[in-house]
DNA sequence: CTTTGGATCGTCT
DNA sequence: GACGATCCAAAGG
């Protein structure tokens, strides 16, 4: 863990000053997912010694959003989404993949931000071991299920508090600001509410899930 | 580079 | 019983 923090700093090559690592505030996350999502870009997702920088996200607006798992109300599966902000919502999909979300909004409001891609920062060897199918470094975490595989995130981590120092998975800020003007477009892989442009990504990041851009 | 289809099973109707 | 907030290998340009 101390290794991960140090590596995270060292991995931020290119940035001239690396701030110390701090978690975003719960108050910040307790607002709307659409407002929070683009501001999660460039934060770090840390799992043990494995660290990735968030480069692509999507917002899901709970019970009001036909594409959200929370549309239609609470179920055992989406329970975490209805809880407090800053917790990790992990779901299973396509019979074989796990995906990770940062819960947003006040308790009772099921908003969330799906983390779609990370740029690998530290713990690359472990990521390569966890992702035998990956051929290039940029494919290690270039998709919502790929990043869960790379960081070892599965059902066991559903509901954990990303802001707690004792959590196995944490959300941290190393001082790198979000892009002033991120790229924006429609969400991927959904069949309803396809018109909403609630996907944001770091322009030109090689680790973004599709096309790049 | 792009397109296509198979894998695989929890969840909710 | 149908459908995924996906990934990958294979095949074609």
Coordinates of N, CA and C (backbone and C1' of nucleotides) in Angstrom, one line a residue, chain C residues 1-12:
Chain C
dG1 P -39.3 -22.1 -21.1 O5' -38.7 -20.6 -21.4 C5' -39.7 -19.7 -21.9 C4' -39.1 -18.3 -22.1 C3' -37.9 -18.2 -23.0 O3' -38.1 -17.1 -23.9 C1' -37.4 -17.3 -21.0
dA2 P -37.2 -16.9 -25.2 O5' -36.7 -15.4 -24.9 C5' -37.7 -14.4 -24.5 C4' -37.0 -13.2 -24.0 C3' -35.8 -12.8 -24.9 O3' -35.9 -11.4 -25.1 C1' -35.0 -13.1 -22.7
dC3 P -34.9 -10.6 -26.2 O5' -34.0 -9.8 -25.2 C5' -34.6 -9.1 -24.1 C4' -33.5 -8.7 -23.1 C3' -32.2 -8.2 -23.8 O3' -31.8 -7.1 -23.1 C1' -31.7 -9.9 -22.3
dG4 P -31.2 -5.7 -23.8 O5' -29.7 -6.1 -24.2 C5' -28.6 -5.5 -23.6 C4' -28.7 -5.6 -22.1 C3' -27.4 -5.2 -21.4 O3' -27.7 -4.9 -20.0 C1' -27.8 -7.5 -21.2
dA5 P -27.5 -3.4 -19.4 O5' -26.0 -2.8 -19.7 C5' -25.7 -2.2 -21.0 C4' -24.4 -1.4 -20.8 C3' -23.2 -2.2 -20.2 O3' -22.0 -1.6 -20.7 C1' -23.8 -0.5 -18.8
dT6 P -21.2 -2.3 -22.0 O5' -20.8 -3.8 -21.6 C5' -20.0 -4.1 -20.5 C4' -19.0 -5.1 -20.9 C3' -17.9 -4.6 -21.9 O3' -16.6 -4.7 -21.3 C1' -18.7 -6.6 -22.6
dC7 P -15.2 -4.3 -22.0 O5' -14.7 -5.7 -22.6 C5' -14.5 -6.8 -21.7 C4' -14.1 -8.0 -22.4 C3' -12.9 -7.8 -23.3 O3' -12.0 -8.8 -23.0 C1' -14.7 -8.9 -24.5
dC8 P -10.4 -8.7 -23.6 O5' -10.5 -9.8 -24.7 C5' -11.0 -11.1 -24.4 C4' -11.1 -11.9 -25.7 C3' -10.0 -11.7 -26.7 O3' -9.5 -13.0 -27.0 C1' -12.2 -11.5 -27.7
dA9 P -8.1 -13.1 -27.8 O5' -8.4 -14.3 -28.8 C5' -9.4 -15.2 -28.5 C4' -10.0 -15.6 -29.8 C3' -9.0 -15.8 -31.0 O3' -9.3 -16.9 -31.7 C1' -10.7 -14.2 -31.6
dA10 P -8.3 -17.4 -32.9 O5' -9.3 -17.1 -34.2 C5' -10.6 -17.5 -34.1 C4' -11.4 -17.0 -35.3 C3' -10.5 -17.0 -36.6 O3' -11.3 -17.5 -37.7 C1' -11.2 -14.8 -36.3
dA11 P -10.6 -18.0 -39.1 O5' -11.3 -17.0 -40.1 C5' -12.7 -16.6 -40.0 C4' -12.9 -15.3 -40.8 C3' -12.1 -15.2 -42.1 O3' -13.0 -14.8 -43.1 C1' -11.8 -13.3 -40.8
dG12 P -12.5 -14.9 -44.7 O5' -12.6 -13.3 -45.1 C5' -13.8 -12.7 -44.9 C4' -13.6 -11.2 -45.0 C3' -12.9 -10.8 -46.3 O3' -13.5 -9.6 -46.9 C1' -11.8 -9.8 -44.4

